[in-house]
Short mmCIF file of C-alpha atoms and ligand atoms in Angstrom, two decimals:
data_model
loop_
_atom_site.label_atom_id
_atom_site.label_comp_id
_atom_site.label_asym_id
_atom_site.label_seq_id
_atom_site.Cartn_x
_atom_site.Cartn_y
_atom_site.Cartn_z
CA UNK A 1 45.69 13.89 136.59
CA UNK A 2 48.45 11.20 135.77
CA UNK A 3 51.30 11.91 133.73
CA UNK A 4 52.96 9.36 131.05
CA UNK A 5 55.99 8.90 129.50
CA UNK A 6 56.06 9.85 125.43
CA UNK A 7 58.89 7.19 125.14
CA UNK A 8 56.54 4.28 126.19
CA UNK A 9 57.66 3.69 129.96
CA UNK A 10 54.54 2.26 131.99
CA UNK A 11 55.06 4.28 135.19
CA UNK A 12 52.89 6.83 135.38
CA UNK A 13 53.15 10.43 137.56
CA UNK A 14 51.32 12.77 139.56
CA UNK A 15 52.31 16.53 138.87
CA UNK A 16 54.21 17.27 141.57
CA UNK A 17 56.50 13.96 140.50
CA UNK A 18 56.33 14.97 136.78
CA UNK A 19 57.63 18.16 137.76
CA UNK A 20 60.21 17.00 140.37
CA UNK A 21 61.23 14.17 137.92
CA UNK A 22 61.11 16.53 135.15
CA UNK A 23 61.16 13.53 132.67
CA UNK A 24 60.37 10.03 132.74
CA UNK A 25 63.21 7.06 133.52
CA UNK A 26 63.35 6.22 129.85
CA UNK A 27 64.66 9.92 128.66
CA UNK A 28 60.68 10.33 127.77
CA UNK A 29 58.38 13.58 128.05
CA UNK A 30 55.67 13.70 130.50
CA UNK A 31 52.27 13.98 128.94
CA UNK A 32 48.88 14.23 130.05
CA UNK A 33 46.81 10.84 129.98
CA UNK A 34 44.00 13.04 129.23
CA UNK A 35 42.68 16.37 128.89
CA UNK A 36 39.45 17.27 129.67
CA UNK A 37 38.05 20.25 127.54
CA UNK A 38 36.15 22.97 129.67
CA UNK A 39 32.84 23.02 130.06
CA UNK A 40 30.86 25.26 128.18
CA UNK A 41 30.04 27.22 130.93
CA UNK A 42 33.28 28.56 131.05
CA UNK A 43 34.14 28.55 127.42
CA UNK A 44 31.31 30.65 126.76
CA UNK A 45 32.02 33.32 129.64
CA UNK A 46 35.58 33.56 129.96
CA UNK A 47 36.03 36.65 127.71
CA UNK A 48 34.99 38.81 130.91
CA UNK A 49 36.73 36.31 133.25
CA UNK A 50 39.20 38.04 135.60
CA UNK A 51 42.56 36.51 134.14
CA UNK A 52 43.81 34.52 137.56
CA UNK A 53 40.34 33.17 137.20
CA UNK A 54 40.31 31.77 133.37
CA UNK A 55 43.93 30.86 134.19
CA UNK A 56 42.68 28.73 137.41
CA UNK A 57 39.92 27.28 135.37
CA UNK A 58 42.86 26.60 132.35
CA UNK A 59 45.73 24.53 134.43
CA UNK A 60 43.64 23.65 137.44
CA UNK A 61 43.07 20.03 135.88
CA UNK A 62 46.55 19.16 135.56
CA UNK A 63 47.41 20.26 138.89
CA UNK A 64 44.85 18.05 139.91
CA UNK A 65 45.12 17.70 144.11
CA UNK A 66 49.08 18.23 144.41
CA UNK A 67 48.55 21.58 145.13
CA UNK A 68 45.24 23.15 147.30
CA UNK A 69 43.14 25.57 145.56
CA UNK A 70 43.78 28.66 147.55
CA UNK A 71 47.94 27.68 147.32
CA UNK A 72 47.61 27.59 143.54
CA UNK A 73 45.36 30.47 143.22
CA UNK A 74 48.36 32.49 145.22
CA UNK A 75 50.71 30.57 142.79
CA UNK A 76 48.50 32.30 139.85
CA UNK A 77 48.70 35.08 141.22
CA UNK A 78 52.25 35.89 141.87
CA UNK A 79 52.80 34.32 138.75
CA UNK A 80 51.12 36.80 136.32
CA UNK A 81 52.67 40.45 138.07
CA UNK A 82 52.68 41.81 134.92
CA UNK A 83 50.76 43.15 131.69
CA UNK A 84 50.34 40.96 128.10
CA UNK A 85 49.37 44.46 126.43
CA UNK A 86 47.98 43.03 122.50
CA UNK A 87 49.48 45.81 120.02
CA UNK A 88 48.01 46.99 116.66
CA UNK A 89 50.52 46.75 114.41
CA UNK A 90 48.26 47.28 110.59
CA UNK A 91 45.57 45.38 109.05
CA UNK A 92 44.38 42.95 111.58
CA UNK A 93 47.90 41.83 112.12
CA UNK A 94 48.55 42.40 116.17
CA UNK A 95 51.68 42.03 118.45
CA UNK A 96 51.31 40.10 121.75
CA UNK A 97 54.22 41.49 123.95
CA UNK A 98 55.07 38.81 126.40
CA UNK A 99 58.39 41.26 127.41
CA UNK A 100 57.04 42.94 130.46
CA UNK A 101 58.11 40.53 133.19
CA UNK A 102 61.66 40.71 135.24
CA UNK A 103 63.95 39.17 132.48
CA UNK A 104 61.92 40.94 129.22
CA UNK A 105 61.01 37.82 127.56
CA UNK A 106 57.97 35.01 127.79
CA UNK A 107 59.75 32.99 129.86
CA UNK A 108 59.33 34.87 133.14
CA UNK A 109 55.52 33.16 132.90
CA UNK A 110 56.81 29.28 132.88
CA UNK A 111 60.07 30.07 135.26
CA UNK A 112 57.68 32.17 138.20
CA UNK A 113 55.15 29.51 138.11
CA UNK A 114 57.12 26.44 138.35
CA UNK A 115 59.75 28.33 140.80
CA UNK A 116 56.53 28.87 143.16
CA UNK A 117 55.35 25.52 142.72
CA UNK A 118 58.69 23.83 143.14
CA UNK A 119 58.45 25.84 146.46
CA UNK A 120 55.01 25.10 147.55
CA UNK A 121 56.56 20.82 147.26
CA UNK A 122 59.33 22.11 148.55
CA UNK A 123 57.79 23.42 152.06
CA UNK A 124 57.76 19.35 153.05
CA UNK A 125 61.29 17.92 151.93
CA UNK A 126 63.99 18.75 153.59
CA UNK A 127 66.30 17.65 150.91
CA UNK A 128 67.79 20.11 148.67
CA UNK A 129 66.52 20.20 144.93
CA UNK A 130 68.71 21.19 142.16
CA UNK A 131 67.42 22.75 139.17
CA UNK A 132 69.48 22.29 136.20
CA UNK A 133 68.65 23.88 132.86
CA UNK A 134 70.07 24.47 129.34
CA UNK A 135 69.71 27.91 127.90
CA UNK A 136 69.57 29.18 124.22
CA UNK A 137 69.42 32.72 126.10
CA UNK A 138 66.10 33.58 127.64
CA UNK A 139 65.14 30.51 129.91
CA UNK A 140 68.26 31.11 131.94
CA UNK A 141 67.47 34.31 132.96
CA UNK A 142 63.86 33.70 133.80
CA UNK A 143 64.70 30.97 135.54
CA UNK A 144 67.47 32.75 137.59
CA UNK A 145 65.34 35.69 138.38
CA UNK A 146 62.48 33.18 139.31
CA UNK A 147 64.36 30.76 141.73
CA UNK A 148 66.67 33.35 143.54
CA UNK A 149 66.74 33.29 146.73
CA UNK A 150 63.65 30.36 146.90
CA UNK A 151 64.81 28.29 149.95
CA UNK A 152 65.95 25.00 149.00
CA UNK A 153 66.74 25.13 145.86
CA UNK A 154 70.17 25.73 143.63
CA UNK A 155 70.16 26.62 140.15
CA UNK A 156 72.68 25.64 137.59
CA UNK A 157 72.68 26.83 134.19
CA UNK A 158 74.23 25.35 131.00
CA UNK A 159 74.11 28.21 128.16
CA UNK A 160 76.63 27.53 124.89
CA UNK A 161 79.29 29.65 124.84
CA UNK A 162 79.95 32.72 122.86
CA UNK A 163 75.77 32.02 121.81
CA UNK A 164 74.01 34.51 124.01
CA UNK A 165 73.82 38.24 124.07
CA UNK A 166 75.67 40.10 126.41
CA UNK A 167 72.41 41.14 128.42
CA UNK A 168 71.38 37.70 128.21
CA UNK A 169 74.69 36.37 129.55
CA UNK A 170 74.80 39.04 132.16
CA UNK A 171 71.37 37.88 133.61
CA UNK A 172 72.80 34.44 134.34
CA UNK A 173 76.24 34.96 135.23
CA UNK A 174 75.64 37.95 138.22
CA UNK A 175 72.75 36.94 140.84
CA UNK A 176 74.98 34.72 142.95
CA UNK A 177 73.59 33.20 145.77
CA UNK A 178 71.79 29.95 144.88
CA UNK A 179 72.34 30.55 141.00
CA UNK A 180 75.37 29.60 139.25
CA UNK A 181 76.15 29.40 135.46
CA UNK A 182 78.41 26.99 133.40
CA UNK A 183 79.63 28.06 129.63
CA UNK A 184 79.74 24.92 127.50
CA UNK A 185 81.69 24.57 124.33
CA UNK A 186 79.02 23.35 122.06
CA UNK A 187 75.67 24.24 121.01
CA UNK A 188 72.42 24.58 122.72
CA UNK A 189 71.36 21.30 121.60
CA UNK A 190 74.56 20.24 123.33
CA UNK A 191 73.38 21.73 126.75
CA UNK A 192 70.33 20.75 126.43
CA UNK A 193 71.63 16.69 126.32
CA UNK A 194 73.78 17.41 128.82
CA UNK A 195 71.10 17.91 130.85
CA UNK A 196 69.21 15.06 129.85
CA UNK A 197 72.48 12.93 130.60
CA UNK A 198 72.54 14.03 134.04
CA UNK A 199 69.14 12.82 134.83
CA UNK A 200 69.99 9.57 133.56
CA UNK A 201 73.04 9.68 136.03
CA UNK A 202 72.14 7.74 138.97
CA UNK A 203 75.02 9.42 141.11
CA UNK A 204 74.48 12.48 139.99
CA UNK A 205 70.83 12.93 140.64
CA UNK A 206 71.22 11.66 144.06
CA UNK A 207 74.01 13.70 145.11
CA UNK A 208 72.14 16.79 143.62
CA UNK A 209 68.26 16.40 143.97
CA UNK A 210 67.86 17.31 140.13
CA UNK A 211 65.27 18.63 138.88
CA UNK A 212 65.11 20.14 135.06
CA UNK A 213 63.18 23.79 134.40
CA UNK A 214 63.51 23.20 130.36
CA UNK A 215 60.36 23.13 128.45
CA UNK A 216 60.41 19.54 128.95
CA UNK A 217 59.31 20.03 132.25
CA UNK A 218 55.42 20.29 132.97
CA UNK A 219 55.06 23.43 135.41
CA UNK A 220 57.22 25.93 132.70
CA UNK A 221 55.43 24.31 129.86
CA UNK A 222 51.55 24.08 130.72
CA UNK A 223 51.56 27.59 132.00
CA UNK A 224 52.85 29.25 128.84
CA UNK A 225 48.83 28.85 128.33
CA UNK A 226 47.34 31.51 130.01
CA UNK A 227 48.59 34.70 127.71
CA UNK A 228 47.15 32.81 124.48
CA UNK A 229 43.27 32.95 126.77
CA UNK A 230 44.41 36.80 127.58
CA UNK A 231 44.64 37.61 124.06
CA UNK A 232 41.62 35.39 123.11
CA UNK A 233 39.69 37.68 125.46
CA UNK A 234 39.98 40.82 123.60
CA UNK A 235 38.30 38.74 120.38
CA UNK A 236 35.13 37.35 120.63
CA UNK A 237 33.58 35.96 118.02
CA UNK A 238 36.51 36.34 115.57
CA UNK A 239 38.86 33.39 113.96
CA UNK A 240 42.14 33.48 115.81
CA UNK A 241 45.89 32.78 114.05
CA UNK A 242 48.85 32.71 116.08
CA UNK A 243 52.01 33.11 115.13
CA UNK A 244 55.03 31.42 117.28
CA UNK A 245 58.31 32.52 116.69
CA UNK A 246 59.43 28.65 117.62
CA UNK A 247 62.96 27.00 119.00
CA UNK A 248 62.33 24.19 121.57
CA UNK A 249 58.75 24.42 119.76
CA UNK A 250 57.32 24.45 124.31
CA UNK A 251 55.46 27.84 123.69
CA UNK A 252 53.52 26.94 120.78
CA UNK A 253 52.52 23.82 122.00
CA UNK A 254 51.22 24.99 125.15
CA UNK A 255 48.85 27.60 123.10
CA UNK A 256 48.14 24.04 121.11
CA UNK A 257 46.80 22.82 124.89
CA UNK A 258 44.53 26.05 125.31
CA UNK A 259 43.13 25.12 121.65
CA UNK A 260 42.68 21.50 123.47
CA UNK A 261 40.95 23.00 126.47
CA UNK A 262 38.60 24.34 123.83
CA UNK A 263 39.55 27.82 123.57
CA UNK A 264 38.75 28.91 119.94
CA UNK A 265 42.36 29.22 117.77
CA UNK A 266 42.34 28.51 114.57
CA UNK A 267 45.58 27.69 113.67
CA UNK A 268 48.67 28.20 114.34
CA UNK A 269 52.12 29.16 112.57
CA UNK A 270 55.34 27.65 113.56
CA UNK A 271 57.99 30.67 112.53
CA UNK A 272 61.46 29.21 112.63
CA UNK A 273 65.12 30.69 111.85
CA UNK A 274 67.66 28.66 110.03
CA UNK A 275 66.84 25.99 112.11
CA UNK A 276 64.01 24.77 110.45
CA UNK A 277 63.69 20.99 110.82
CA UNK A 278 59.68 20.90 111.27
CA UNK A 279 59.34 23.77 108.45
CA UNK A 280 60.78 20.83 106.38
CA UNK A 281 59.01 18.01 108.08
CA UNK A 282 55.65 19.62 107.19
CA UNK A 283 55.71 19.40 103.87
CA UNK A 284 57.85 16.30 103.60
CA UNK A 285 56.67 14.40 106.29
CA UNK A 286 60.31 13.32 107.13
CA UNK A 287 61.96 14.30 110.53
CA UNK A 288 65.55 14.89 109.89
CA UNK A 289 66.88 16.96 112.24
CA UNK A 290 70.34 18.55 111.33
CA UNK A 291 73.49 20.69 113.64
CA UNK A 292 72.64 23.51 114.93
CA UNK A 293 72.90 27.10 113.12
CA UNK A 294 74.07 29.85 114.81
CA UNK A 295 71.71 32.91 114.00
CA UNK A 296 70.97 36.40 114.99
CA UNK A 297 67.29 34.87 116.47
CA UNK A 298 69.85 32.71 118.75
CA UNK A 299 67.03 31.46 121.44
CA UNK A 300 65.90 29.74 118.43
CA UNK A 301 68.85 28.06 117.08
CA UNK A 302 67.59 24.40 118.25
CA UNK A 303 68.19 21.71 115.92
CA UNK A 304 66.08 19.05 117.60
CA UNK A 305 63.34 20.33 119.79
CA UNK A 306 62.29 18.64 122.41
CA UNK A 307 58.74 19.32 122.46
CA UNK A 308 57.50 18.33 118.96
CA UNK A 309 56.79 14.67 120.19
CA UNK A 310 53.83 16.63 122.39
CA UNK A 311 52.94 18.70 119.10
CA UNK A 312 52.44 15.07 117.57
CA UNK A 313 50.79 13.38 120.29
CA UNK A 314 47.94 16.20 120.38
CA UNK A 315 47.41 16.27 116.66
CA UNK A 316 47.96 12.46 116.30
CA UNK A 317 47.86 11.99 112.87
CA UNK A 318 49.86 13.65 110.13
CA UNK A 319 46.79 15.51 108.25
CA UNK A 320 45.21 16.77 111.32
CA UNK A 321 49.04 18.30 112.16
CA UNK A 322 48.98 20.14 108.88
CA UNK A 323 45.40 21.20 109.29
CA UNK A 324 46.17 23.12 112.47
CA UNK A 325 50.38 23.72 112.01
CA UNK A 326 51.68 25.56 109.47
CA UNK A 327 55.90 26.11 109.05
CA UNK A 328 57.89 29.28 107.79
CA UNK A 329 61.49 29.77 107.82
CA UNK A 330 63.30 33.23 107.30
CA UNK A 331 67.56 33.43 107.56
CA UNK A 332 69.04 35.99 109.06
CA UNK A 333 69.15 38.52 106.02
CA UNK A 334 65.03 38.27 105.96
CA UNK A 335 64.92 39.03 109.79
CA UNK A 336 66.88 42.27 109.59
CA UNK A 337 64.69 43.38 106.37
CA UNK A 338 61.30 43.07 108.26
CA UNK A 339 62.71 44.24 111.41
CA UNK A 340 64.06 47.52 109.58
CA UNK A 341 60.90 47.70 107.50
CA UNK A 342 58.11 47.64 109.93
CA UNK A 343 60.30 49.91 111.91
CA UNK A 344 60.22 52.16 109.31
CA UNK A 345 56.18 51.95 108.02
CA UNK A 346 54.55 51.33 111.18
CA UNK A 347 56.66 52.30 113.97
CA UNK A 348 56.74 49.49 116.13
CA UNK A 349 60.17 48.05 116.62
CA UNK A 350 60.39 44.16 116.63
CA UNK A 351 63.12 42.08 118.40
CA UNK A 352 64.94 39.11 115.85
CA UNK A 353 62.36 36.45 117.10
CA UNK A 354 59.45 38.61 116.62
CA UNK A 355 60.44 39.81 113.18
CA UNK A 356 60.04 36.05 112.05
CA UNK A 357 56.93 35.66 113.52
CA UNK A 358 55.39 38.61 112.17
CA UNK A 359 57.08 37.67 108.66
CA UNK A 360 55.53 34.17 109.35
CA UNK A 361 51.97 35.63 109.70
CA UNK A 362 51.87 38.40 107.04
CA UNK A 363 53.10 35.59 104.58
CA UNK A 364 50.48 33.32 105.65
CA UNK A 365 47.48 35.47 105.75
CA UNK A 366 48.35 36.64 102.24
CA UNK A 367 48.87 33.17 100.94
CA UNK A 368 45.71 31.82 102.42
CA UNK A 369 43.99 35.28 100.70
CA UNK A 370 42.91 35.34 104.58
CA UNK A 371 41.66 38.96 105.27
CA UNK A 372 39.15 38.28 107.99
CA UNK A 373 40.75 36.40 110.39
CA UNK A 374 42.98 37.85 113.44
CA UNK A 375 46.75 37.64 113.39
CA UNK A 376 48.40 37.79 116.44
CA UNK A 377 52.45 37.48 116.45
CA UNK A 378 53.98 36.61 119.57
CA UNK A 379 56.74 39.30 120.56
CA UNK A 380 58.67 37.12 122.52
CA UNK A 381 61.12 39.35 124.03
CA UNK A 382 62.04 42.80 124.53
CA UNK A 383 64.14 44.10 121.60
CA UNK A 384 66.71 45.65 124.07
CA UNK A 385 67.89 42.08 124.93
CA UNK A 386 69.57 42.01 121.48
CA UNK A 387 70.71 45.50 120.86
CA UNK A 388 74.09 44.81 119.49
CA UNK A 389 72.07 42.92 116.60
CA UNK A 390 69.44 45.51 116.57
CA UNK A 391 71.06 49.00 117.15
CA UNK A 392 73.27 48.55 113.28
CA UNK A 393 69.72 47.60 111.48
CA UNK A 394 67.90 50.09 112.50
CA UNK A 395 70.69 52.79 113.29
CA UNK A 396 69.44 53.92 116.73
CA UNK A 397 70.24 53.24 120.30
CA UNK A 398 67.65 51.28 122.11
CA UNK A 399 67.07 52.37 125.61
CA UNK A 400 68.05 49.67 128.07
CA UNK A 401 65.39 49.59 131.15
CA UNK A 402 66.56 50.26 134.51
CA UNK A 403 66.03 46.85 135.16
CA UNK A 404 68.73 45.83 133.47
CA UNK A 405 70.83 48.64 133.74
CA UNK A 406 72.57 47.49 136.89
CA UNK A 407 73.82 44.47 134.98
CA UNK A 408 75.92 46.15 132.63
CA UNK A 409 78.28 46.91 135.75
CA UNK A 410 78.16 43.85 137.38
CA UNK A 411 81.16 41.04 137.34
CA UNK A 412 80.11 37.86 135.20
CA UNK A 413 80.77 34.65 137.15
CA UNK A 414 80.66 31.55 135.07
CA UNK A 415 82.50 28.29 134.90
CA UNK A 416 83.70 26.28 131.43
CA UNK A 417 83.25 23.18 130.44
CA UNK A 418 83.69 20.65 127.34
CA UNK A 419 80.31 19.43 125.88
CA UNK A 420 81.39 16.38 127.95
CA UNK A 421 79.41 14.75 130.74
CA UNK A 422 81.91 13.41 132.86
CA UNK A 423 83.91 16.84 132.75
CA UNK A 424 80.21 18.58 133.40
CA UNK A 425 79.86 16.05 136.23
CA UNK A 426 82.84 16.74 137.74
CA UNK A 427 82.09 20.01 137.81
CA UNK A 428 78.66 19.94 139.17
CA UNK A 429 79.57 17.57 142.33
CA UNK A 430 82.52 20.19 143.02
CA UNK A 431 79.96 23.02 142.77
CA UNK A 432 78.00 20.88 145.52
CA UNK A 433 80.98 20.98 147.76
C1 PLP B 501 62.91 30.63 124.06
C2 PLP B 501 62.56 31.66 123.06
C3 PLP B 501 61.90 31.33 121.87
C4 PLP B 501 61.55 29.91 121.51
O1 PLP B 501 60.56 29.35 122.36
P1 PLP B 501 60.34 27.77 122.40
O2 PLP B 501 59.33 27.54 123.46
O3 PLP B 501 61.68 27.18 122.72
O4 PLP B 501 59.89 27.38 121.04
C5 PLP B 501 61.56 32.34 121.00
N1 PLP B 501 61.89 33.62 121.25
C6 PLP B 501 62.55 33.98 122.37
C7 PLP B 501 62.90 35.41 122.58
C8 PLP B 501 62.91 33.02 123.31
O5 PLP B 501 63.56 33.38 124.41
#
């Protein structure tokens, strides 16, 4: 499988370059030149596939030879320690809780797959590698927890200051060892071209080895795949609607690769905060992206996302986009309402990102008079990550896992910075030293 560049650039990548390179010498996105759908022997079996095996059978093509089949099989593995447990919420409206990894949010799936793989390349070099990644709150963490201790490999994290939770900031501030954590003053948009400075940085990427574990890089991106299979499993024969509480808009597309692969999803809904620039372009057909808001969903306050030039290269044409992508956008005074309110009528307690999602779906299906097909919401992170937000709406204490208990005592070690590259790069070849 060769990889090209979105922005036009002729060379063309392997996987194990796309992910090492992260993006492509002209600031570009690495894409697939071309996916193959599975056969239908698979397509038509896989509801009582094992999961490692469907999941195999989903990413094995754009893995291609780079990594052995008994390597990536153990990469699968490791990968998916944990449960995807599809919740009844009412009607035939369903929460997918993608919370029950180390870090409590989706992420953990994308950061433990391309840690393990950045490993398995790793085993030959004897260079160092780098990774460098911009946070709106959740990818940090995964990442962190993912690449600690992996031999050969730093991690440093951009996250905009004073735009992260508390238990978000503690999970990328304490490790230590081979993770460290920089506080920008800006946004996460800001961080996030930071990053995409640095790679352009000759000096920089030479001194350092970088590599990027953003969405924008191919081994946390592609496997954000396998949970939309898992919760295809559970419905055969039905029409399928997802809903995607969206920021960098990386998770949505990646359930927009399983629908490529030929798993049966019928459309999707992009659920956005504030930040709502593809809301708008969908029914204006105009991109304009605008600053950054800061909201109380704040691992979705991006202003630009990367990853809607993939959303556009899959659908290729502005009807088929609409056909398959639908927007919503809810502010901050919505969330809390639908938080508090299916709190209070069904019981199940949503975290910020989730409340849009589910807002996104329930709007949908009723609009659409749809009362047949399956809604699933993705619950994108464990409510407890946000309790200062959460804990006022609903008036309650949330219980904070034992897993993350320890944090609350631990010292936060961070570093500050101007949204600045040279500053940033000063920084970063110190940290080196
Ligand atoms: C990162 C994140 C999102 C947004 O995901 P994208 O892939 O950036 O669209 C949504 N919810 C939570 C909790 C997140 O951490």
């Amino acid at each position: 499988m060769k990889y090209y560049s979105l922005n036009g650039h002729p060379k063309e990548v392997n996987f194990e370059e796309a992910v090492l390179e992260s993006m492509a010498p002209d600031k570009g996105l690495f894409f697939p030149k071309k996916i193959n759908p599975l056969p239908d022997s698979v397509l038509n079996q896989f509801h009582e596939m094992p999961r490692e095996e469907i999941a195999y059978e989903a990413i094995k093509q754009f893995v291609d030879e780079n990594i052995p089949e008994k390597e990536l099989k153990r990469i699968i593995k490791e990968t998916l320690s944990f449960d995807f447990p599809i919740v009844p919420i009412h009607d035939h409206i369903y929460s997918l809780e993608l919370f029950h990894g180390p870090t409590l949010a989706f992420k953990d799936v994308g950061a433990r797959f391309m840690a393990r793989c950045l490993g398995y390349f790793n085993q030959k070099n004897t260079k160092k590698v780098t990774v460098l990644v911009a946070t709106s709150g959740d990818t940090g963490g995964a990442v962190a927890d993912g690449f600690y201790k992996v031999p050969g490999v730093d991690v440093v994290i951009l996250y905009p200051k004073g735009k992260v939770s508390d238990l978000q900031e503690r999970q990328l501030t304490t490790l230590g060892e081979n993770i460290s954590a920089i506080e920008i003053e800006g946004s996460f948009d800001d961080c996030q071209d930071l990053v995409k400075q640095a790679f352009l940085d000759f000096e920089l990427k030479a001194a350092l080895g970088l590599t990027s574990a953003n969405s924008i890089n191919v081994a946390r991106w592609l496997p954000q795949m396998f949970y939309y299979i898992f919760a295809l499993q559970q419905f055969k024969n039905k029409d399928v609607i997802f809903s995607v509480p969206s920021g960098n808009f990386g998770n949505i597309c990646a359930g927009m690769m399983a629908q490529q692969l030929g798993f049966p999803i019928k459309h999707f809904i992009a659920a956005n905060n504030e930040n709502n620039v593809v809301h708008r372009y969908l029914s204006s057909e105009k991109y304009e992206p605008k600053a950054t808001i800061s909201t109380i969903s704040n691992a979705m306050d991006v202003g630009n996302p990367s990853n809607f030039i993939r959303i556009q290269t899959l659908y290729k044409n502005f009807p088929t986009l609409q056909k398959y992508l639908s927007g919503a956008t809810y502010n901050d005074s919505e969330t809390k309402q639908i938080l508090l309110e299916v709190k209070e009528k069904y019981h199940y307690l949503m975290d910020t990102h989730g409340a849009i999602g589910y807002l996104g779906l329930r709007e949908y299906l009723s609009e659409t008079q749809d009362t047949s097909s399956i809604g699933i919401f993705l619950e994108t992170a464990h409510p407890v990550k946000f309790n200062t937000v959460i804990e006022p709406i609903i008036k309650q204490t949330i219980k904070i896992p034992e897993s993350l208990q320890k944090l609350i005592t631990k010292e936060k070690k961070t570093d500050l910075c101007k949204k600045d590259f040279e500053e940033l790069k000063q920084v970063l070849l110190k940290q080196k030293k």
